[in-house]
Amino acid sequence: MEQSTSTGRAAPPFFPRQTGPWAAWGELQPKWASLLGGAAKAQAVQIAPERLRSLQQRYVDEFRQLWGSLLEAQASSASIPSASDRRFSHEAWSANRISRYTAALYLLGARALFDLADSVQADEPTRQRLRFAVQQWVDAAAPSNFLALNPEAIDKAVRTQGESLLAGVNNWLKDLKQGRLTQTDESVFEVGRNVATTAGQVVFENALFQLIEYAPLTEQVHARPLLFVPPMINKYYILDLQPDNSLVRFAVEQGHRTFVMSWRNPDASLGHLTWDDYVQDGAIRAMEVVRDIAAKRSEGTINTLGFCVGGTLLANALAVLQARGESFAHSATLLTTMVDFSDTGILSVYVDEASVSLREATIGKGGLMTGRELATAFSSLRPNDLVWNYVVGNYLKGETPPPFDLLYWNSDSTNLPGPMFAWYLRNTYLENKMRQPGALTVAGAPLNLQAVKLPTYVYASREDHIVPWQTAYQTTQILGGPMRFVLGASGHIAGVINPAKRNKRSHWTSPSGQRKLPAQPQAWLDAATEQPGSWWNDWAQWLAGQAGSDIAAPKKPGNARYKPIEPAPGRYVKVRA
């Protein structure tokens, strides 16, 4: 029997309280236990009855409006809330009434599911896991991801007489063979030819890394050299993509004698390496070589910079050297780095006792955390942008994604040794021991980050979803030396790689005259001053004050002990996972 509404208009032949997001929520509820993990497994997912009734009523009201718009032939695309979503912004969606309705119904249901997840009576970590799970399901279920429901892909198939479908199948077969989703036209790029092109020489290597010294671009350089410690997840050349967006080249242009670690992409022969190995034979060894190369001209001290996990590793190395009484670093720069892991943002959805124990049991005593697994995990943090966007473009529409250096770097993933990875997960993300003095022993020394009293420049990105800026700020309360904290606009990568010459975005600095940073990050932001453009110039000015006097630039890389091995970028960086 046909239902009717209060407006007298025929209602849809089903009742939305028992379908749409409510049916999806019911289907997903049995799966929450496996998604939530830990103590939450024994808990039922509860929503306050009043809140649930309110969400249901709002959904019903908006569903009726949407159904009515479908029945009205003259309904305009402006009445459908899908045009602002770029997945449905093509005119093919608005030109077809059924497609327009399908997109709007999907968005209505998606919002209802997110409202339900946000309304669950649980602690914030549990709600975050629910939101993450809903995000994966909702993004995968978008009608734009299915050929039969995507009018733009269908139109293109008709216009090209099926050639776009054939190209899409070929793209899919290619990705299937290479084991990953193509995000950019990789044929355009080659490491050493048009990415990672700053001139230099490899002057040292061991089983873990190669050390690159870059050729000076100024007649004089600062006496104290600068060492970059990049993350071992992905490759160092995010810091040296193109000449006009290279932080490495920028440092060289500022007159710094610059060295960069290029981590080896581990294979099975390195699957036994630990966090201690990366600290001792990685960061500390690189610091020793840089010190020895520049010792005669730098008074035996160096400046250091760590990015992301490289910053965490550097902080550990500095603390270990301090405990040994061997500290020869003069300053540290930490970019989007965590040493406090009390709030790890969206990445926390992957870390609980069960998941860490599983990693310890499978690869904790040997083996690899593969680059493919890491890439999949990071892509899942932004599935629309990093997964489904390319599924639609590459496969449904048969397109080749445009060349983009950052996405080429993003696809050039690296493996990690299992013991190192498992130790890192447990002692940072899970148990947050790194900030506790003496709670850990690293490379044979009790770890006390508070004993590191170097001048330190701490940078965070305001929209960073990997290292929340409030967490990065806590570094200023843990390390013991004089601090400068700067907050940049944008996210984890785009915030850091923001060339000074482009004068884009903005950054926030402490008020002039502020000597002690407040304990709470929001208090700092409330008093901070927004500055136009990149943070690079602010850092350059600070680093110049740590770099010592000016001396003649070296004529040759390395020294008598550490001689050039091969030109930059070296061979380690060219090994793909």
XYZ file of C-alpha atoms in Angstrom:
577
model
C 0.000 0.000 0.000
C 1.351 3.418 -0.906
C 2.364 5.644 1.991
C 1.603 9.357 2.091
C 3.224 12.332 3.717
C 1.784 15.275 5.610
C 2.104 17.317 2.440
C -0.108 14.923 0.513
C 2.743 14.003 -1.834
C 3.384 10.309 -2.391
C 6.115 9.018 -0.122
C 8.896 6.727 -1.306
C 8.020 3.031 -1.337
C 10.100 2.345 1.759
C 10.475 3.890 5.199
C 13.847 5.568 5.790
C 13.956 4.743 9.483
C 14.570 1.104 8.602
C 16.733 1.707 5.518
C 19.593 3.920 4.390
C 22.028 4.820 7.199
C 19.947 3.003 9.843
C 20.260 -0.267 7.958
C 23.962 0.401 7.379
C 24.439 1.194 11.063
C 22.750 -2.058 11.978
C 24.950 -4.004 9.580
C 28.093 -2.358 10.877
C 27.311 -2.731 14.599
C 28.356 -6.402 14.844
C 31.727 -5.401 13.384
C 32.459 -2.628 15.890
C 34.020 -5.008 18.408
C 36.785 -6.044 16.030
C 37.318 -2.435 14.983
C 37.447 -0.968 18.473
C 39.741 -3.481 20.155
C 40.791 -3.615 23.783
C 38.237 -3.082 26.536
C 35.743 -1.669 24.067
C 35.151 -5.167 22.687
C 32.989 -6.001 25.658
C 30.929 -2.825 25.391
C 27.760 -2.362 23.368
C 27.638 0.691 21.131
C 25.161 2.990 22.882
C 23.463 6.204 21.732
C 21.160 8.237 23.979
C 17.537 7.531 22.909
C 16.685 11.232 22.655
C 19.667 11.874 20.407
C 18.841 8.872 18.243
C 15.230 9.997 17.788
C 16.420 13.496 16.870
C 18.801 12.168 14.232
C 16.149 9.877 12.803
C 13.598 12.668 12.579
C 16.029 15.007 10.853
C 16.921 12.295 8.373
C 13.244 11.578 7.656
C 12.467 15.268 7.109
C 15.390 15.794 4.742
C 14.683 12.517 2.960
C 11.115 13.617 2.247
C 12.370 16.897 0.814
C 14.816 15.010 -1.373
C 12.140 12.595 -2.592
C 9.884 15.513 -3.418
C 12.592 17.152 -5.492
C 12.954 13.974 -7.524
C 9.237 14.008 -8.334
C 9.391 17.612 -9.496
C 10.746 17.654 -13.030
C 11.693 21.284 -12.697
C 13.881 20.682 -9.650
C 17.182 22.494 -10.079
C 20.599 21.209 -9.200
C 20.871 24.059 -6.703
C 18.300 22.276 -4.516
C 20.515 19.190 -4.280
C 23.390 19.451 -1.759
C 25.873 17.570 -3.951
C 27.221 20.219 -6.333
C 29.728 21.473 -3.742
C 31.280 17.993 -3.424
C 33.934 17.670 -6.113
C 33.074 14.005 -6.664
C 29.721 15.143 -8.026
C 30.607 18.579 -9.398
C 30.767 17.589 -13.089
C 27.787 18.745 -15.131
C 26.908 15.121 -15.940
C 25.708 14.703 -12.352
C 23.480 17.772 -12.390
C 22.145 17.125 -15.893
C 20.679 13.747 -14.956
C 17.872 13.855 -12.401
C 18.420 10.263 -11.210
C 22.189 10.778 -10.831
C 21.582 14.026 -8.986
C 19.211 12.250 -6.634
C 21.598 9.316 -6.118
C 24.451 11.647 -5.142
C 22.262 13.649 -2.776
C 20.836 10.516 -1.155
C 24.350 9.201 -0.622
C 25.494 12.453 1.013
C 22.422 12.523 3.234
C 23.061 8.972 4.404
C 26.789 9.652 4.876
C 26.084 12.618 7.120
C 23.616 10.582 9.162
C 26.217 7.848 9.700
C 28.830 10.359 10.846
C 26.266 11.940 13.198
C 25.558 8.504 14.640
C 29.264 7.816 15.156
C 29.738 11.176 16.864
C 26.763 10.480 19.133
C 28.031 7.191 20.551
C 28.402 7.279 24.322
C 32.068 6.403 24.608
C 35.455 7.945 25.255
C 37.115 10.018 22.537
C 39.515 7.272 21.317
C 36.542 4.953 20.777
C 34.576 7.617 18.912
C 37.657 8.345 16.806
C 37.878 4.684 15.825
C 34.192 4.673 14.953
C 34.542 7.804 12.827
C 37.517 6.273 11.046
C 35.641 3.035 10.317
C 32.593 4.950 9.091
C 34.847 7.117 6.911
C 36.306 4.064 5.178
C 32.876 2.528 4.560
C 31.199 5.758 3.452
C 33.982 6.802 1.081
C 34.098 3.357 -0.515
C 30.308 3.328 -1.015
C 30.140 6.611 -2.961
C 28.142 6.223 -6.212
C 30.970 7.933 -8.069
C 33.109 4.829 -7.458
C 30.846 2.565 -9.533
C 30.738 2.695 -13.305
C 26.986 2.012 -13.518
C 26.256 4.944 -11.184
C 28.826 7.440 -12.489
C 27.293 9.469 -15.356
C 30.587 11.254 -16.058
C 32.399 7.947 -16.669
C 29.490 6.624 -18.729
C 29.408 9.773 -20.892
C 33.139 9.496 -21.505
C 32.835 5.835 -22.466
C 30.135 6.730 -25.010
C 32.100 9.686 -26.425
C 35.274 7.637 -26.827
C 33.424 4.589 -28.164
C 34.662 2.512 -25.253
C 38.329 3.531 -25.489
C 38.232 5.068 -22.009
C 37.049 1.726 -20.596
C 39.846 -0.115 -22.371
C 42.388 2.392 -21.042
C 40.926 1.950 -17.570
C 41.315 -1.821 -17.739
C 44.924 -1.403 -18.886
C 45.582 1.017 -16.019
C 44.093 -1.479 -13.584
C 46.207 -4.339 -14.926
C 49.331 -2.170 -14.687
C 48.575 -1.270 -11.062
C 47.789 -4.886 -10.278
C 51.197 -5.886 -11.610
C 53.100 -3.192 -9.692
C 51.092 -3.812 -6.529
C 49.999 -0.228 -5.865
C 47.679 2.483 -7.075
C 49.186 4.992 -9.513
C 48.773 8.528 -8.165
C 50.854 10.457 -10.682
C 52.479 10.019 -14.072
C 55.636 8.346 -12.794
C 57.227 8.243 -16.245
C 57.904 11.981 -15.988
C 60.186 11.699 -12.949
C 63.545 10.120 -12.243
C 65.498 10.467 -9.018
C 68.681 12.381 -9.762
C 67.405 13.738 -13.090
C 64.492 15.997 -12.168
C 63.941 15.266 -8.469
C 66.728 15.240 -5.863
C 68.960 17.274 -8.145
C 70.914 19.517 -5.759
C 74.596 18.912 -6.545
C 76.693 17.023 -4.015
C 78.693 13.905 -3.250
C 78.193 10.862 -1.062
C 81.071 11.045 1.422
C 80.196 8.142 3.742
C 78.051 5.027 3.759
C 77.315 2.049 5.969
C 74.588 -0.603 5.964
C 71.980 1.915 7.103
C 72.558 5.147 5.215
C 74.610 7.221 2.822
C 75.753 10.674 3.860
C 75.554 13.376 1.189
C 77.551 16.603 1.363
C 76.168 19.313 -0.915
C 78.305 21.623 -3.014
C 78.386 25.188 -1.667
C 76.537 27.883 -3.585
C 78.201 30.798 -1.778
C 81.825 31.915 -1.595
C 81.679 31.804 2.188
C 79.892 29.376 4.478
C 79.075 29.312 8.167
C 81.717 27.536 10.202
C 79.255 25.172 11.892
C 77.831 22.555 9.443
C 74.192 21.473 9.252
C 73.017 17.835 9.254
C 69.522 16.825 8.073
C 68.050 13.647 9.599
C 65.012 12.772 7.440
C 62.409 10.134 8.324
C 63.161 6.555 7.379
C 59.560 6.248 6.192
C 59.671 7.267 2.511
C 62.826 8.937 1.232
C 64.890 12.004 1.981
C 64.181 13.833 -1.264
C 60.912 15.260 0.026
C 63.411 17.851 1.285
C 64.938 18.205 -2.212
C 62.152 17.781 -4.768
C 62.808 20.622 -7.225
C 65.280 23.520 -7.117
C 62.493 26.001 -6.344
C 60.944 24.004 -3.455
C 64.026 22.319 -1.985
C 64.652 22.993 1.698
C 68.092 21.430 1.239
C 69.002 23.866 -1.531
C 67.578 26.743 0.515
C 69.926 25.847 3.392
C 72.892 25.684 1.001
C 71.934 29.080 -0.462
C 71.930 30.521 3.069
C 75.599 29.612 3.367
C 75.331 26.414 5.416
C 77.672 23.523 4.774
C 74.862 21.015 4.401
C 74.782 17.237 4.885
C 71.789 14.915 4.480
C 71.293 11.288 5.475
C 69.846 9.081 2.734
C 68.453 5.982 4.439
C 68.838 2.580 2.847
C 65.588 0.881 1.828
C 65.811 -2.267 3.988
C 65.546 -5.723 2.468
C 65.367 -9.068 4.269
C 69.075 -8.901 5.157
C 68.362 -5.878 7.392
C 65.179 -7.261 8.931
C 66.915 -7.737 12.292
C 67.714 -4.049 12.912
C 66.416 -2.310 16.028
C 65.637 1.247 17.121
C 69.014 1.244 18.899
C 70.727 0.463 15.587
C 69.037 3.419 13.907
C 70.084 5.704 16.775
C 73.683 4.466 17.110
C 74.650 3.421 13.583
C 72.319 5.928 11.960
C 71.858 9.354 13.528
C 74.845 9.303 15.913
C 77.204 7.914 13.266
C 76.140 10.591 10.812
C 76.700 13.284 13.435
C 80.182 11.916 14.149
C 81.149 11.911 10.465
C 79.890 15.460 9.916
C 81.769 16.606 13.017
C 84.972 14.923 11.846
C 84.740 16.351 8.329
C 84.238 19.908 9.542
C 86.172 19.669 12.833
C 89.077 21.924 11.930
C 86.783 24.800 10.988
C 83.740 24.364 13.259
C 85.248 23.936 16.724
C 83.909 20.396 16.724
C 80.209 21.222 16.955
C 77.381 20.901 14.439
C 73.785 22.040 13.896
C 71.147 19.362 13.367
C 67.679 19.103 11.842
C 65.171 16.252 12.132
C 61.924 15.881 10.212
C 58.965 13.775 11.440
C 60.246 10.394 12.732
C 63.729 11.638 11.852
C 63.197 14.324 14.486
C 62.203 11.723 17.069
C 65.301 9.723 16.188
C 67.479 12.841 16.410
C 66.086 13.749 19.832
C 66.962 10.244 21.044
C 70.477 10.519 19.621
C 71.020 13.879 21.315
C 69.841 12.461 24.648
C 72.088 9.400 24.307
C 75.123 11.557 23.556
C 74.256 13.789 26.509
C 74.084 10.753 28.806
C 77.504 9.640 27.566
C 78.986 13.080 28.065
C 79.772 13.279 24.359
C 77.383 15.982 23.195
C 78.800 17.880 20.232
C 75.594 19.202 18.705
C 75.167 22.944 19.060
C 71.475 23.242 18.090
C 68.491 21.217 16.890
C 65.623 21.960 14.536
C 62.627 19.636 14.859
C 60.031 19.752 12.077
C 56.582 18.165 12.695
C 58.109 15.897 15.314
C 56.653 14.040 18.283
C 58.527 13.123 21.446
C 55.301 13.154 23.453
C 52.681 10.712 22.149
C 49.729 11.472 24.410
C 47.694 12.691 21.422
C 48.733 11.107 18.143
C 45.716 12.158 16.119
C 44.132 9.874 13.561
C 47.080 7.440 13.518
C 46.005 6.210 16.953
C 43.241 4.174 15.283
C 45.917 1.710 14.190
C 47.533 1.275 17.591
C 46.240 -0.746 20.529
C 47.608 -3.587 22.629
C 46.251 -6.244 20.291
C 47.690 -4.721 17.115
C 51.097 -4.018 18.661
C 51.279 -7.528 20.153
C 50.493 -8.939 16.718
C 53.348 -6.952 15.152
C 55.701 -8.092 17.903
C 54.713 -11.724 17.365
C 55.062 -11.606 13.567
C 57.978 -9.255 12.859
C 59.226 -8.154 16.296
C 62.154 -10.589 16.224
C 62.922 -10.248 12.540
C 61.249 -9.404 9.273
C 59.965 -6.326 7.508
C 57.097 -3.898 7.798
C 56.647 -3.498 4.070
C 56.389 -0.213 2.265
C 53.129 -1.383 0.711
C 51.523 -1.820 4.146
C 52.747 1.579 5.293
C 51.518 3.273 2.128
C 48.094 1.649 2.478
C 47.817 2.792 6.085
C 48.691 6.394 5.264
C 46.393 6.464 2.233
C 43.512 5.320 4.422
C 43.832 8.508 6.440
C 42.541 10.442 3.408
C 40.772 7.804 1.300
C 38.899 10.160 -1.014
C 42.021 12.089 -1.971
C 44.546 9.246 -2.029
C 42.498 6.212 -3.081
C 39.050 6.693 -4.619
C 39.982 9.781 -6.586
C 42.455 7.622 -8.538
C 40.143 4.616 -8.767
C 37.625 6.821 -10.571
C 40.139 8.671 -12.718
C 42.460 5.803 -13.598
C 39.990 2.944 -13.976
C 36.472 4.289 -14.631
C 37.565 7.176 -16.877
C 40.799 5.685 -18.240
C 42.873 8.757 -17.430
C 46.550 9.090 -16.592
C 46.984 11.242 -13.485
C 48.986 14.443 -14.050
C 52.657 14.584 -13.025
C 53.183 15.828 -9.471
C 56.572 15.569 -7.777
C 55.176 15.263 -4.258
C 52.927 12.336 -5.216
C 55.836 10.685 -7.026
C 57.769 10.857 -3.762
C 54.712 9.612 -1.873
C 54.572 6.512 -4.080
C 58.291 5.782 -3.547
C 57.745 3.916 -0.285
C 60.258 2.169 1.961
C 60.305 -0.935 4.130
C 61.110 -0.825 7.833
C 62.875 -3.484 9.932
C 60.300 -5.312 12.042
C 62.104 -5.137 15.426
C 62.635 -1.389 15.062
C 59.025 -0.809 14.008
C 57.517 -2.942 16.791
C 59.687 -1.267 19.463
C 58.709 2.154 18.173
C 54.973 1.386 18.214
C 54.984 0.035 21.759
C 57.208 2.600 23.430
C 55.812 5.692 21.710
C 52.265 5.403 20.350
C 51.070 2.764 22.820
C 52.898 3.449 26.097
C 54.330 6.965 25.574
C 57.517 6.220 27.481
C 59.860 8.452 25.538
C 58.981 11.594 27.437
C 59.487 9.924 30.838
C 63.079 10.348 32.110
C 64.750 6.969 32.584
C 61.752 4.930 31.369
C 63.703 3.681 28.348
C 67.250 2.583 27.665
C 68.387 3.501 24.152
C 71.758 2.467 22.727
C 72.905 1.496 26.212
C 72.020 4.818 27.863
C 69.029 5.818 30.023
C 66.922 8.159 27.906
C 66.294 11.591 29.401
C 65.127 14.141 26.856
C 64.954 16.827 29.539
C 68.751 16.699 29.749
C 69.006 17.920 26.134
C 69.578 21.633 26.683
C 70.441 22.807 23.163
C 68.878 25.824 21.490
C 65.958 24.225 19.630
C 63.670 25.431 16.839
C 60.363 23.548 16.893
C 58.068 23.786 13.867
C 54.528 22.378 13.569
C 51.827 22.565 10.882
C 48.393 23.715 11.959
C 46.364 21.265 9.808
C 48.730 18.313 10.301
C 46.723 15.064 10.614
C 49.815 12.927 11.305
C 51.547 15.058 13.954
C 48.917 17.278 15.626
C 50.463 20.681 16.224
C 49.438 20.648 19.885
C 51.442 17.440 20.323
C 54.458 18.850 18.516
C 54.243 21.869 20.831
C 54.778 19.598 23.853
C 58.395 19.211 22.709
C 58.962 22.734 24.028
C 57.946 21.521 27.499
C 60.108 18.385 27.423
C 63.513 19.342 26.018
C 65.536 21.469 28.384
C 67.128 24.179 26.235
C 65.991 27.580 24.973
C 63.083 27.154 22.564
C 61.587 28.888 19.562
C 58.219 27.554 18.430
C 56.711 28.411 15.047
C 53.374 27.237 13.689
C 52.831 27.072 9.936
C 49.667 26.851 7.891
C 48.601 23.723 5.969
C 49.445 20.076 6.639
C 52.232 17.647 7.407
C 54.084 17.974 4.091
C 52.714 21.134 2.442
C 53.309 23.121 5.613
C 56.978 22.135 5.763
C 57.657 22.371 2.013
C 56.548 25.992 1.650
C 59.298 27.814 -0.266
C 60.097 31.319 0.900
C 60.209 32.713 -2.651
C 56.579 31.798 -3.339
C 55.329 33.860 -0.393
C 52.362 31.534 0.165
C 50.320 30.771 3.246
C 51.315 32.169 6.623
C 52.883 31.237 9.934
C 52.546 32.207 13.584
C 55.364 33.283 15.900
C 55.684 34.122 19.575
C 55.183 37.759 20.568
C 58.424 39.718 20.645
C 60.045 39.634 24.039
C 58.441 36.357 25.123
C 61.182 34.380 26.860
C 59.251 31.459 28.334
C 56.699 29.563 26.302
C 53.385 28.856 28.056
C 52.619 25.304 29.130
C 49.463 25.017 27.021
C 49.560 25.225 23.202
C 46.282 27.147 22.963
C 47.650 29.810 25.304
C 50.626 30.174 22.980
C 48.385 30.467 19.904
C 46.128 33.036 21.573
C 49.147 35.308 22.077
C 50.928 34.483 18.805
C 51.270 36.836 15.855
C 50.351 35.709 12.355
C 53.010 36.481 9.760
C 52.525 36.349 5.974
C 54.444 33.852 3.852
C 56.685 30.927 4.633
C 58.338 30.078 7.936
C 61.618 29.380 6.083
C 62.929 32.926 6.458
C 62.235 32.919 10.197
C 64.148 29.656 10.535
C 67.011 30.966 8.381
C 67.401 33.981 10.656
C 67.364 31.798 13.773
C 69.799 29.257 12.311
C 72.239 31.957 11.222
C 72.552 32.880 14.891
C 73.623 29.304 15.681
C 75.981 28.800 12.745
C 79.169 30.548 13.819
C 81.430 32.866 11.877
C 81.801 32.975 8.097
C 84.708 31.117 6.518
C 85.769 30.309 2.975
C 83.641 27.620 1.378
C 85.354 24.231 1.090
C 86.756 23.494 -2.343
C 86.181 19.758 -2.107
C 83.603 17.593 -0.317
C 84.633 15.425 2.612
C 88.237 15.290 3.795
C 91.237 12.984 3.649
C 89.428 10.288 5.637
C 85.965 10.661 4.110
C 86.426 10.910 0.369
C 83.695 11.195 -2.295
C 82.130 7.841 -3.159
C 79.622 8.811 -5.857
C 77.581 11.856 -6.917
C 74.361 12.797 -5.130
C 71.719 11.540 -4.753
C 73.626 8.239 -4.445
C 72.361 4.736 -5.087
C 70.532 3.969 -1.806
C 67.707 6.357 -2.627
C 67.087 4.696 -5.995
C 66.199 1.295 -4.513
C 62.428 0.849 -4.570
C 60.444 -1.248 -2.121
